[in-house]
Short mmCIF file of C-alpha atoms in Angstrom, two decimals:
data_model
loop_
_atom_site.label_atom_id
_atom_site.label_comp_id
_atom_site.label_asym_id
_atom_site.label_seq_id
_atom_site.Cartn_x
_atom_site.Cartn_y
_atom_site.Cartn_z
CA MET A 1 -53.66 -9.73 -34.52
CA LYS A 2 -52.20 -13.14 -35.07
CA ALA A 3 -49.82 -13.57 -37.98
CA PHE A 4 -51.51 -16.68 -39.33
CA SER A 5 -54.97 -15.14 -39.36
CA GLY A 6 -53.66 -12.42 -41.68
CA TYR A 7 -53.74 -14.87 -44.56
CA HIS A 8 -56.57 -14.99 -47.07
CA PRO A 9 -59.63 -17.00 -45.89
CA LEU A 10 -59.41 -19.36 -48.86
CA THR A 11 -55.81 -20.25 -48.07
CA LEU A 12 -56.70 -20.75 -44.43
CA LEU A 13 -59.73 -22.92 -45.16
CA ILE A 14 -57.74 -25.19 -47.47
CA TYR A 15 -54.95 -25.41 -44.93
CA PHE A 16 -57.24 -26.41 -42.08
CA LEU A 17 -59.21 -28.86 -44.22
CA SER A 18 -56.09 -30.65 -45.41
CA VAL A 19 -54.58 -30.95 -41.95
CA LEU A 20 -57.86 -31.99 -40.32
CA MET A 21 -58.69 -34.61 -42.95
CA THR A 22 -55.24 -36.15 -42.75
CA ALA A 23 -55.18 -36.12 -38.96
CA MET A 24 -58.65 -37.63 -38.79
CA PHE A 25 -58.42 -40.35 -41.39
CA LEU A 26 -54.78 -41.35 -41.78
CA TRP A 27 -54.21 -43.70 -38.88
CA ASN A 28 -50.47 -43.98 -38.70
CA PRO A 29 -48.71 -43.39 -35.37
CA VAL A 30 -46.11 -40.99 -36.78
CA ILE A 31 -48.74 -38.91 -38.59
CA GLN A 32 -50.94 -38.89 -35.49
CA LEU A 33 -48.12 -37.70 -33.25
CA GLU A 34 -47.13 -35.04 -35.78
CA ALA A 35 -50.70 -33.79 -35.89
CA LEU A 36 -50.83 -33.59 -32.09
CA LEU A 37 -47.47 -31.83 -31.86
CA GLY A 38 -48.36 -29.25 -34.52
CA ALA A 39 -51.76 -28.57 -32.98
CA GLY A 40 -50.37 -28.29 -29.47
CA LEU A 41 -47.64 -25.84 -30.47
CA PHE A 42 -50.05 -23.78 -32.57
CA ALA A 43 -52.67 -23.65 -29.81
CA ALA A 44 -50.02 -22.64 -27.29
CA MET A 45 -49.01 -19.79 -29.60
CA LEU A 46 -52.60 -18.58 -30.01
CA GLN A 47 -53.46 -18.60 -26.32
CA ASN A 48 -51.94 -17.14 -23.20
CA GLY A 49 -50.31 -19.26 -20.52
CA LYS A 50 -53.42 -19.51 -18.35
CA GLU A 51 -55.59 -20.79 -21.19
CA THR A 52 -52.93 -23.30 -22.20
CA ALA A 53 -52.71 -24.59 -18.63
CA GLY A 54 -56.49 -24.93 -18.55
CA ASP A 55 -56.38 -26.88 -21.80
CA ILE A 56 -53.75 -29.26 -20.47
CA LEU A 57 -55.82 -29.89 -17.35
CA PHE A 58 -58.82 -30.63 -19.56
CA TYR A 59 -57.11 -32.84 -22.12
CA ILE A 60 -55.05 -35.07 -19.83
CA PRO A 61 -58.06 -36.73 -18.13
CA LEU A 62 -59.71 -37.02 -21.53
CA PHE A 63 -56.58 -38.71 -22.86
CA ILE A 64 -56.48 -41.19 -19.99
CA MET A 65 -60.19 -41.93 -20.27
CA ALA A 66 -60.09 -42.51 -24.04
CA ALA A 67 -56.97 -44.66 -23.76
CA LEU A 68 -58.28 -46.82 -20.92
CA ALA A 69 -61.78 -47.25 -22.33
CA ASN A 70 -60.65 -49.02 -25.48
CA PRO A 71 -59.43 -52.31 -23.94
CA LEU A 72 -62.89 -52.63 -22.33
CA PHE A 73 -64.65 -52.63 -25.72
CA SER A 74 -62.09 -54.36 -27.83
CA HIS A 75 -60.70 -57.80 -27.07
CA ASN A 76 -58.75 -58.23 -30.31
CA GLY A 77 -55.03 -58.70 -30.26
CA VAL A 78 -52.70 -61.58 -29.52
CA THR A 79 -50.75 -60.33 -26.50
CA ILE A 80 -53.02 -61.03 -23.55
CA LEU A 81 -52.06 -59.06 -20.47
CA PHE A 82 -54.73 -60.35 -18.05
CA PHE A 83 -58.37 -61.38 -17.87
CA MET A 84 -61.13 -59.17 -16.58
CA ASN A 85 -64.59 -60.67 -16.00
CA GLY A 86 -63.54 -63.52 -18.26
CA ASN A 87 -62.60 -61.18 -21.12
CA PRO A 88 -59.00 -60.84 -22.25
CA VAL A 89 -57.37 -57.43 -21.96
CA THR A 90 -54.71 -57.21 -24.66
CA ALA A 91 -51.65 -55.02 -25.13
CA GLU A 92 -52.76 -54.24 -28.70
CA ALA A 93 -56.12 -52.91 -27.56
CA PHE A 94 -54.36 -50.78 -24.98
CA ILE A 95 -51.96 -49.30 -27.54
CA TYR A 96 -54.82 -48.74 -29.95
CA GLY A 97 -56.58 -46.82 -27.18
CA ILE A 98 -53.56 -44.55 -26.82
CA ALA A 99 -53.49 -43.96 -30.58
CA LEU A 100 -57.22 -43.19 -30.50
CA ALA A 101 -56.72 -40.70 -27.67
CA VAL A 102 -53.83 -38.99 -29.47
CA THR A 103 -55.89 -38.57 -32.64
CA LEU A 104 -58.96 -37.41 -30.74
CA ILE A 105 -57.05 -34.68 -28.93
CA ALA A 106 -55.15 -33.66 -32.07
CA VAL A 107 -58.45 -33.24 -33.94
CA LEU A 108 -60.05 -31.31 -31.06
CA LEU A 109 -57.03 -29.01 -30.83
CA TRP A 110 -56.98 -28.37 -34.58
CA CYS A 111 -60.69 -27.55 -34.44
CA LYS A 112 -59.98 -25.13 -31.61
CA CYS A 113 -57.27 -23.39 -33.64
CA TYR A 114 -59.67 -23.28 -36.57
CA SER A 115 -62.29 -21.55 -34.44
CA ILE A 116 -59.78 -18.96 -33.25
CA ILE A 117 -58.36 -18.22 -36.71
CA MET A 118 -61.39 -18.59 -39.01
CA SER A 119 -63.70 -15.99 -37.52
CA SER A 120 -67.26 -15.97 -38.81
CA ASP A 121 -66.72 -12.94 -41.07
CA LYS A 122 -64.06 -14.92 -42.98
CA PHE A 123 -66.44 -17.82 -43.33
CA ILE A 124 -69.16 -15.52 -44.66
CA TYR A 125 -66.71 -13.76 -46.97
CA LEU A 126 -65.89 -17.12 -48.56
CA PHE A 127 -69.46 -18.25 -49.11
CA GLY A 128 -71.26 -14.93 -49.47
CA ARG A 129 -70.94 -14.87 -53.26
CA ALA A 130 -71.98 -18.43 -53.94
CA ILE A 131 -74.87 -18.55 -51.44
CA PRO A 132 -75.86 -14.95 -50.65
CA LYS A 133 -79.16 -15.67 -48.89
CA LEU A 134 -77.82 -18.44 -46.72
CA SER A 135 -74.81 -16.44 -45.67
CA LEU A 136 -77.08 -13.53 -44.83
CA VAL A 137 -79.13 -15.84 -42.60
CA LEU A 138 -75.95 -17.14 -41.01
CA SER A 139 -74.47 -13.72 -40.31
CA MET A 140 -77.76 -12.46 -38.88
CA ALA A 141 -78.13 -15.53 -36.66
CA LEU A 142 -74.58 -15.04 -35.38
CA ARG A 143 -75.34 -11.45 -34.54
CA PHE A 144 -78.69 -12.28 -32.90
CA VAL A 145 -77.29 -14.81 -30.43
CA PRO A 146 -75.56 -12.29 -28.11
CA LEU A 147 -78.46 -9.86 -28.54
CA PHE A 148 -81.02 -12.47 -27.47
CA LYS A 149 -78.88 -13.50 -24.54
CA ARG A 150 -79.03 -9.93 -23.29
CA ARG A 151 -82.79 -9.88 -23.81
CA PHE A 152 -83.16 -13.10 -21.82
CA HIS A 153 -81.34 -11.49 -18.93
CA LYS A 154 -83.50 -8.37 -19.09
CA VAL A 155 -86.76 -10.33 -19.05
CA ARG A 156 -85.45 -12.63 -16.34
CA LYS A 157 -84.50 -9.68 -14.14
CA ALA A 158 -87.89 -8.06 -14.63
CA GLN A 159 -89.61 -11.32 -13.63
CA ARG A 160 -87.43 -11.71 -10.57
CA ALA A 161 -88.13 -8.15 -9.54
CA MET A 162 -91.84 -8.91 -9.66
CA GLY A 163 -91.18 -11.93 -7.45
CA MET A 164 -92.19 -14.50 -10.06
CA TYR A 165 -90.65 -17.96 -10.19
CA SER A 166 -88.05 -17.21 -7.55
CA SER A 167 -88.20 -20.56 -5.68
CA LYS A 168 -85.54 -23.16 -6.35
CA SER A 169 -87.82 -26.09 -7.28
CA TYR A 170 -87.33 -27.75 -10.66
CA THR A 171 -90.84 -27.07 -11.95
CA ASP A 172 -90.70 -23.45 -10.91
CA ARG A 173 -87.36 -22.91 -12.58
CA LEU A 174 -88.63 -24.67 -15.71
CA LYS A 175 -91.86 -22.65 -15.82
CA GLY A 176 -90.01 -19.37 -15.37
CA THR A 177 -87.49 -20.20 -18.06
CA LEU A 178 -90.16 -21.27 -20.52
CA LEU A 179 -92.07 -18.05 -19.90
CA THR A 180 -88.91 -15.97 -20.42
CA PHE A 181 -88.21 -17.88 -23.60
CA SER A 182 -91.58 -17.19 -25.16
CA ALA A 183 -91.51 -13.55 -24.08
CA VAL A 184 -88.16 -13.06 -25.80
CA THR A 185 -89.41 -14.96 -28.84
CA SER A 186 -92.36 -12.66 -29.39
CA TRP A 187 -90.24 -9.59 -28.77
CA SER A 188 -87.58 -10.78 -31.24
CA LEU A 189 -89.97 -11.89 -33.97
CA GLU A 190 -91.75 -8.53 -33.93
CA ASN A 191 -88.36 -6.85 -34.04
CA ALA A 192 -87.30 -9.03 -36.97
CA MET A 193 -90.16 -7.72 -39.07
CA GLU A 194 -88.89 -4.19 -38.50
CA THR A 195 -85.39 -5.32 -39.43
CA SER A 196 -86.58 -6.80 -42.69
CA ALA A 197 -88.63 -3.71 -43.56
CA SER A 198 -85.54 -1.61 -42.95
CA MET A 199 -83.47 -3.99 -45.07
CA LYS A 200 -85.91 -3.66 -47.91
CA ALA A 201 -85.89 0.14 -47.62
CA ARG A 202 -82.10 0.15 -47.84
CA GLY A 203 -82.07 -1.94 -50.99
CA TYR A 204 -81.43 -5.49 -49.85
CA GLY A 205 -81.42 -7.91 -52.77
CA LEU A 206 -80.05 -5.42 -55.30
CA ALA A 207 -76.80 -6.13 -57.11
CA GLY A 208 -73.46 -4.91 -55.85
CA ARG A 209 -73.55 -6.03 -52.24
CA SER A 210 -70.19 -5.64 -50.56
CA ASN A 211 -68.56 -7.44 -47.65
CA PHE A 212 -67.91 -6.34 -44.09
CA SER A 213 -64.27 -7.38 -44.29
CA ILE A 214 -62.25 -7.17 -47.46
CA PHE A 215 -59.48 -9.67 -48.07
CA ARG A 216 -57.01 -9.50 -50.91
CA PHE A 217 -55.31 -12.57 -52.28
CA ALA A 218 -51.68 -11.48 -51.85
CA PRO A 219 -48.48 -13.20 -53.06
CA HIS A 220 -47.82 -14.69 -49.62
CA ASP A 221 -51.25 -16.36 -49.78
CA PHE A 222 -50.35 -17.95 -53.07
CA LEU A 223 -47.04 -19.07 -51.63
CA LEU A 224 -48.64 -20.73 -48.61
CA LEU A 225 -51.32 -22.33 -50.79
CA ALA A 226 -48.77 -23.77 -53.22
CA PHE A 227 -46.63 -25.03 -50.36
CA ASN A 228 -49.69 -26.57 -48.75
CA VAL A 229 -50.71 -28.39 -51.94
CA LEU A 230 -47.18 -29.74 -52.50
CA LEU A 231 -46.83 -31.00 -48.94
CA MET A 232 -50.28 -32.60 -49.06
CA LEU A 233 -49.38 -34.34 -52.33
CA GLY A 234 -46.24 -35.68 -50.69
CA THR A 235 -48.22 -36.97 -47.72
CA LEU A 236 -51.06 -38.50 -49.73
CA MET A 237 -48.65 -40.14 -52.21
CA GLY A 238 -47.08 -42.01 -49.34
CA ALA A 239 -50.50 -43.10 -48.13
CA ALA A 240 -51.70 -44.04 -51.62
CA PHE A 241 -48.68 -46.28 -52.21
CA GLY A 242 -49.53 -48.08 -48.98
CA GLU A 243 -46.29 -47.03 -47.31
CA LEU A 244 -48.11 -45.63 -44.27
CA GLU A 245 -50.17 -48.71 -43.55
CA PHE A 246 -50.10 -49.67 -39.93
CA TYR A 247 -52.08 -52.38 -38.16
CA TYR A 248 -52.83 -52.57 -34.47
CA TYR A 249 -54.79 -55.83 -34.67
CA PRO A 250 -54.25 -58.74 -34.37
CA GLN A 251 -50.62 -57.82 -33.87
CA ILE A 252 -48.91 -54.46 -34.16
CA SER A 253 -47.31 -54.37 -37.57
CA GLY A 254 -46.49 -51.70 -40.10
CA SER A 255 -44.93 -51.46 -43.51
CA SER A 256 -41.17 -51.01 -43.23
CA LEU A 257 -39.77 -47.52 -43.68
CA SER A 258 -39.29 -46.60 -47.32
CA VAL A 259 -38.45 -43.44 -49.26
CA PRO A 260 -42.08 -42.46 -50.06
CA GLY A 261 -43.07 -43.22 -46.47
CA LEU A 262 -40.29 -41.08 -45.05
CA LEU A 263 -41.15 -38.32 -47.51
CA ALA A 264 -44.77 -38.42 -46.34
CA TYR A 265 -43.72 -38.12 -42.69
CA VAL A 266 -41.47 -35.16 -43.44
CA CYS A 267 -44.11 -33.45 -45.59
CA PHE A 268 -46.85 -33.77 -43.01
CA GLY A 269 -44.49 -32.77 -40.21
CA VAL A 270 -43.59 -29.56 -42.02
CA LEU A 271 -47.24 -28.92 -42.90
CA THR A 272 -48.42 -29.19 -39.30
CA LEU A 273 -45.59 -27.01 -38.03
CA LEU A 274 -46.18 -24.23 -40.59
CA PRO A 275 -48.59 -22.11 -38.49
CA PHE A 276 -46.33 -22.43 -35.46
CA ILE A 277 -43.34 -21.30 -37.51
CA ILE A 278 -45.26 -18.37 -38.96
CA GLU A 279 -46.45 -17.25 -35.52
CA LEU A 280 -42.98 -17.71 -34.05
CA LYS A 281 -41.37 -15.67 -36.81
CA GLU A 282 -43.86 -12.88 -36.18
CA LYS A 283 -43.19 -12.95 -32.44
CA ILE A 284 -39.41 -12.84 -32.95
CA LEU A 285 -39.73 -9.97 -35.42
CA TRP A 286 -41.92 -8.09 -32.96
CA LYS A 287 -39.42 -8.54 -30.13
CA TYR A 288 -36.52 -7.61 -32.34
CA PHE A 289 -38.14 -4.38 -33.49
CA ILE A 290 -39.02 -3.37 -29.96
CA SER A 291 -35.51 -3.84 -28.66
CA LYS A 292 -34.16 -1.68 -31.46
CA ILE A 293 -36.19 1.38 -30.59
CA MET B 1 -75.46 -3.83 -65.52
CA GLU B 2 -78.10 -6.29 -64.46
CA LYS B 3 -77.57 -8.33 -67.61
CA MET B 4 -73.89 -8.55 -66.87
CA GLU B 5 -74.66 -9.79 -63.38
CA THR B 6 -76.92 -12.56 -64.68
CA LYS B 7 -74.35 -13.53 -67.30
CA ARG B 8 -71.69 -13.77 -64.65
CA ALA B 9 -74.04 -15.70 -62.42
CA LYS B 10 -74.71 -18.14 -65.27
CA LYS B 11 -71.01 -18.62 -65.90
CA PHE B 12 -70.51 -19.14 -62.18
CA ASN B 13 -73.27 -21.74 -62.17
CA THR B 14 -71.74 -23.73 -65.05
CA VAL B 15 -68.32 -23.65 -63.49
CA SER B 16 -69.57 -24.73 -60.11
CA PHE B 17 -71.62 -27.50 -61.74
CA LEU B 18 -68.52 -28.84 -63.54
CA VAL B 19 -66.48 -28.59 -60.38
CA LEU B 20 -69.13 -30.52 -58.49
CA CYS B 21 -69.36 -33.22 -61.18
CA ILE B 22 -65.61 -33.80 -61.35
CA ALA B 23 -64.20 -32.80 -57.98
CA VAL B 24 -66.76 -34.52 -55.79
CA PRO B 25 -66.30 -38.07 -57.13
CA VAL B 26 -62.52 -37.59 -57.21
CA ILE B 27 -62.46 -36.48 -53.58
CA VAL B 28 -64.82 -39.18 -52.33
CA ILE B 29 -63.29 -42.11 -54.22
CA GLY B 30 -59.72 -40.85 -53.87
CA GLY B 31 -60.23 -40.40 -50.16
CA ALA B 32 -61.64 -43.90 -49.79
CA TRP B 33 -58.61 -45.26 -51.67
CA ILE B 34 -56.04 -43.29 -49.67
CA PHE B 35 -57.60 -43.63 -46.21
CA LYS B 36 -57.87 -47.40 -46.55
CA ASP B 37 -58.78 -48.49 -43.03
CA ARG B 38 -60.95 -45.41 -42.38
CA GLN B 39 -62.85 -45.49 -45.64
CA TYR B 40 -66.27 -46.03 -44.07
CA ALA B 41 -65.87 -43.06 -41.75
CA TRP B 42 -64.58 -40.97 -44.65
CA ILE B 43 -67.46 -41.85 -46.95
CA THR B 44 -70.03 -41.25 -44.20
CA LEU B 45 -68.59 -37.79 -43.56
CA CYS B 46 -68.65 -37.01 -47.29
CA VAL B 47 -72.26 -38.16 -47.52
CA ALA B 48 -73.28 -35.98 -44.56
CA VAL B 49 -71.66 -32.92 -46.13
CA LEU B 50 -72.91 -33.58 -49.66
CA ALA B 51 -76.43 -34.42 -48.55
CA CYS B 52 -76.79 -30.90 -47.15
CA VAL B 53 -75.98 -29.30 -50.51
CA PRO B 54 -79.27 -29.91 -52.40
CA PHE B 55 -81.34 -28.67 -49.46
CA PHE B 56 -79.29 -25.50 -49.19
CA LEU B 57 -79.55 -24.88 -52.93
CA LEU B 58 -83.32 -25.39 -52.75
CA PHE B 59 -83.57 -22.71 -50.06
CA GLU B 60 -81.24 -20.42 -51.97
CA LYS B 61 -83.38 -20.71 -55.12
CA LYS B 62 -86.77 -20.54 -53.46
CA GLU B 63 -86.78 -17.94 -50.70
CA ALA B 64 -87.01 -14.46 -52.16
CA ASP B 65 -88.74 -12.76 -49.24
CA GLY B 66 -86.35 -11.00 -46.89
CA ARG B 67 -88.85 -11.48 -44.07
CA VAL B 68 -88.57 -15.26 -44.23
CA LEU B 69 -84.78 -14.98 -44.14
CA VAL B 70 -84.86 -12.80 -41.03
CA THR B 71 -87.39 -15.08 -39.34
CA VAL B 72 -85.24 -18.14 -39.98
CA ALA B 73 -82.21 -16.29 -38.58
CA VAL B 74 -84.22 -15.33 -35.49
CA MET B 75 -85.38 -18.90 -34.88
CA CYS B 76 -81.81 -20.24 -35.24
CA ALA B 77 -80.46 -17.63 -32.85
CA LEU B 78 -83.26 -18.26 -30.36
CA SER B 79 -82.57 -21.97 -30.25
CA VAL B 80 -78.84 -21.36 -29.78
CA ALA B 81 -79.30 -18.65 -27.14
CA GLY B 82 -81.90 -20.94 -25.55
CA ARG B 83 -79.20 -23.51 -24.89
CA VAL B 84 -77.60 -20.93 -22.62
CA LEU B 85 -80.88 -19.87 -21.02
CA PHE B 86 -81.82 -23.44 -20.18
CA ALA B 87 -78.39 -24.28 -18.75
CA PRO B 88 -79.72 -24.21 -15.13
CA VAL B 89 -82.40 -26.76 -16.13
CA PRO B 90 -80.22 -29.80 -16.93
CA GLY B 91 -80.90 -31.79 -20.08
CA PHE B 92 -83.34 -29.28 -21.45
CA LYS B 93 -82.36 -28.09 -24.91
CA PRO B 94 -84.84 -26.27 -27.10
CA VAL B 95 -83.08 -26.77 -30.46
CA THR B 96 -84.97 -29.75 -31.89
CA ALA B 97 -88.35 -28.37 -30.81
CA MET B 98 -87.62 -24.94 -32.27
CA VAL B 99 -86.58 -26.53 -35.57
CA ILE B 100 -89.82 -28.53 -35.70
CA ILE B 101 -91.95 -25.46 -34.92
CA THR B 102 -90.24 -23.33 -37.58
CA ALA B 103 -90.64 -26.07 -40.16
CA MET B 104 -94.33 -26.53 -39.30
CA TYR B 105 -95.11 -22.93 -40.12
CA PHE B 106 -92.53 -21.96 -42.74
CA GLY B 107 -92.14 -25.14 -44.77
CA SER B 108 -89.50 -27.79 -45.21
CA GLU B 109 -86.74 -25.73 -46.86
CA ALA B 110 -86.81 -23.15 -44.09
CA GLY B 111 -86.93 -26.03 -41.60
CA PHE B 112 -83.81 -27.62 -43.01
CA VAL B 113 -81.89 -24.36 -42.92
CA THR B 114 -83.06 -23.61 -39.36
CA GLY B 115 -81.86 -27.03 -38.21
CA ALA B 116 -78.55 -26.99 -40.02
CA PHE B 117 -77.69 -23.44 -39.05
CA SER B 118 -78.69 -23.94 -35.42
CA ALA B 119 -76.05 -26.66 -35.32
CA LEU B 120 -73.46 -24.55 -37.13
CA VAL B 121 -74.06 -21.41 -35.05
CA SER B 122 -74.20 -23.24 -31.74
CA ASN B 123 -70.87 -24.87 -32.58
CA PHE B 124 -69.34 -21.43 -33.04
CA TYR B 125 -69.98 -21.17 -29.29
CA PHE B 126 -69.61 -24.74 -28.06
CA GLY B 127 -66.78 -25.79 -30.40
CA GLN B 128 -66.65 -26.92 -34.03
CA GLY B 129 -65.54 -30.45 -34.69
CA PRO B 130 -66.00 -33.48 -36.91
CA TRP B 131 -69.50 -33.75 -35.46
CA THR B 132 -70.62 -30.44 -37.01
CA PRO B 133 -71.64 -31.83 -40.46
CA PHE B 134 -73.59 -34.65 -38.82
CA GLN B 135 -75.43 -32.36 -36.43
CA MET B 136 -76.19 -30.05 -39.33
CA PHE B 137 -77.53 -32.84 -41.46
CA VAL B 138 -79.58 -34.59 -38.77
CA TRP B 139 -81.16 -31.43 -37.37
CA GLY B 140 -81.72 -30.19 -40.93
CA LEU B 141 -83.40 -33.42 -41.88
CA ILE B 142 -85.63 -33.32 -38.80
CA GLY B 143 -86.67 -29.84 -39.94
CA PHE B 144 -87.26 -30.96 -43.50
CA VAL B 145 -89.41 -33.93 -42.50
CA SER B 146 -91.46 -31.93 -40.02
CA GLY B 147 -92.03 -29.35 -42.76
CA LEU B 148 -93.37 -32.10 -45.01
CA CYS B 149 -95.84 -33.30 -42.37
CA GLY B 150 -96.52 -29.78 -41.09
CA SER B 151 -100.28 -29.84 -41.45
CA TRP B 152 -100.60 -33.20 -39.62
CA LEU B 153 -98.31 -32.00 -36.86
CA LYS B 154 -100.48 -28.94 -36.33
CA LYS B 155 -103.72 -30.92 -36.23
CA ASN B 156 -102.83 -34.11 -34.40
CA ARG B 157 -101.45 -33.84 -30.86
CA VAL B 158 -100.58 -37.54 -30.60
CA PHE B 159 -98.61 -37.37 -33.82
CA LEU B 160 -96.76 -34.30 -32.56
CA THR B 161 -95.84 -36.09 -29.31
CA VAL B 162 -94.58 -39.17 -31.14
CA PHE B 163 -92.66 -37.02 -33.60
CA GLY B 164 -91.00 -35.07 -30.78
CA ILE B 165 -89.92 -38.27 -29.03
CA ILE B 166 -88.65 -39.94 -32.19
CA SER B 167 -86.66 -36.94 -33.37
CA GLY B 168 -84.99 -36.61 -29.97
CA VAL B 169 -84.02 -40.28 -29.93
CA VAL B 170 -82.92 -40.38 -33.58
CA PHE B 171 -80.67 -37.39 -33.09
CA SER B 172 -78.76 -39.08 -30.28
CA LEU B 173 -78.57 -42.47 -32.00
CA VAL B 174 -77.24 -41.09 -35.28
CA MET B 175 -74.54 -39.01 -33.63
CA ASP B 176 -73.04 -42.10 -31.98
CA ILE B 177 -72.86 -44.07 -35.25
CA TRP B 178 -70.14 -41.89 -36.66
CA THR B 179 -68.14 -41.82 -33.45
CA VAL B 180 -67.97 -45.61 -33.57
CA LEU B 181 -67.16 -45.77 -37.29
CA TRP B 182 -64.33 -43.31 -36.83
CA ALA B 183 -62.88 -44.86 -33.67
CA ASP B 184 -62.79 -48.42 -34.99
CA GLY B 185 -62.83 -48.15 -38.77
CA ILE B 186 -65.70 -50.60 -38.82
CA PHE B 187 -69.06 -50.64 -37.08
CA ASN B 188 -68.13 -52.07 -33.68
CA VAL B 189 -71.42 -53.16 -32.10
CA THR B 190 -70.02 -53.39 -28.56
CA ARG B 191 -68.72 -49.84 -28.64
CA TYR B 192 -71.98 -48.56 -30.14
CA ALA B 193 -74.03 -50.34 -27.48
CA ALA B 194 -71.79 -48.95 -24.75
CA ALA B 195 -72.11 -45.45 -26.16
CA VAL B 196 -75.89 -45.69 -26.37
CA ILE B 197 -76.32 -47.25 -22.93
CA SER B 198 -74.09 -44.66 -21.28
CA SER B 199 -76.20 -41.88 -22.79
CA VAL B 200 -79.61 -43.46 -22.24
CA GLN B 201 -80.64 -41.03 -19.49
CA PHE B 202 -79.76 -38.05 -21.66
CA ILE B 203 -81.72 -39.51 -24.55
CA ILE B 204 -84.79 -39.88 -22.34
CA ILE B 205 -84.54 -36.38 -20.86
CA TYR B 206 -83.98 -35.05 -24.34
CA ALA B 207 -87.05 -36.76 -25.79
CA VAL B 208 -89.26 -35.68 -22.89
CA SER B 209 -88.02 -32.11 -23.01
CA ASN B 210 -88.78 -32.00 -26.73
CA VAL B 211 -92.39 -32.89 -26.06
CA VAL B 212 -92.73 -30.47 -23.14
CA PHE B 213 -91.28 -27.72 -25.25
CA LEU B 214 -93.41 -28.50 -28.29
CA PHE B 215 -96.57 -28.18 -26.22
CA PHE B 216 -95.99 -25.32 -23.78
CA PRO B 217 -94.06 -22.49 -25.39
CA GLY B 218 -94.38 -24.31 -28.71
CA LYS B 219 -98.04 -23.54 -29.02
CA GLN B 220 -97.51 -19.87 -28.22
CA ILE B 221 -94.57 -19.60 -30.60
CA GLY B 222 -96.71 -21.25 -33.28
CA ARG B 223 -99.36 -18.59 -32.77
CA MET B 224 -96.73 -15.86 -33.04
CA LEU B 225 -95.41 -17.29 -36.30
CA GLU B 226 -98.94 -17.64 -37.65
CA ARG B 227 -99.64 -14.04 -36.74
CA ILE B 228 -96.50 -12.77 -38.41
CA LYS B 229 -97.36 -14.73 -41.52
CA THR B 230 -100.86 -13.30 -41.81
CA LYS B 231 -99.87 -9.77 -40.84
CA TYR B 232 -96.68 -9.29 -42.85
CA MET B 233 -96.44 -12.00 -45.46
CA GLY B 234 -100.01 -12.39 -46.62
#
């Protein structure tokens, strides 16, 4: 159980949306770096060392590729470093590529944390009341995916045992897979009719449907939500006043540091570090209690 | 008891209507004002999300039969699980074809939901990201349109082939538009061209696999859906 995932789904959804939107659309180097730092620390907290190492190995080549690709597409900028195939390669385009890579990885990491924290039952809890039929379809589809995967393997094994489609040629593999697919489809569709008959017999569609997981909006949820809204206001105020404007082209230039700008940086920095702090606090508490016993 | 429920539902409807009328414009316009140099990307994302809403509400209002709901869930799950099954056959993804088949037999609303939810569910496995709303909308729209021309698609094989190719190509082309808008703030033609050219082989495999799928298991799956409809939903 992660400390941050103990919060109410609504609080969590609003938190992730505000951080993701800001990280994605507010192109200011400080904000971008803050988003990356917060996401990296949070992801490291949620995963074990091996997974984190795997992530780093995956993201570093991605970073280099995204950063180096930009000067090939974009020839804006005034500081020409050298010419390639008659096209200028500029320092601005290079720096813009780095900024692009930072934002890309920050967004990917935040999405990863979102997937770990916002499990599908939280998602369905949030939308189940407003769109009951759609969330039923969603929760059933989510449950069917692993079930159908198992069925695929069963049918595949049976086919192999009969010696069908066991050669390695492309057409043979394709034929075998297509046959497996339609076998599982007919099996599953027939099964679905039984499911829906059973649903009807158990009173699906009547009032008073309850949820699989029950979440209560506790005081600490309200606290986090209020904090979140305040920090977002601080960040967006800075952006709205134009204090966070930053241009990469034609020449790197930004608005000079002012009080609202600084406030926005601090607010967003705190906002992105919140989950890390919450997880860290939980870990320290856990350690502390163990050593006492 | 039931009356109370409907009263509450009505109240909920009015509130959500007001929220939609006030909050949506504030968010869209406010966002465009705050995110100055990324306003095109922001508005496009908002449009993709908002455009899904009416289709979802249509489905929510219309489908009362639990059997249709389960069938749609099965088709979504099959297309997602199919992505795993077809992993040893590179470039072969059944999602678009499954969406088209479902829409042909169960109508455009069910088609939209199958498309959108296939995207959403498969991203629970392959990773959610800013691309999720676009995938949802494009696949949903492919489902909706194929539901509208369902009877032609069933009758005319040439039309079905062309439709399969076009939907495969359109899906890839639309996904790149947003990437470019977001990376540059404006529509950078060079970057878009580079993105499309680098993915041209995937686009071709994708379009061809759509057609193959629509004809071979597609026909059988169509018969199964037809059978279920006549046997259980007549």
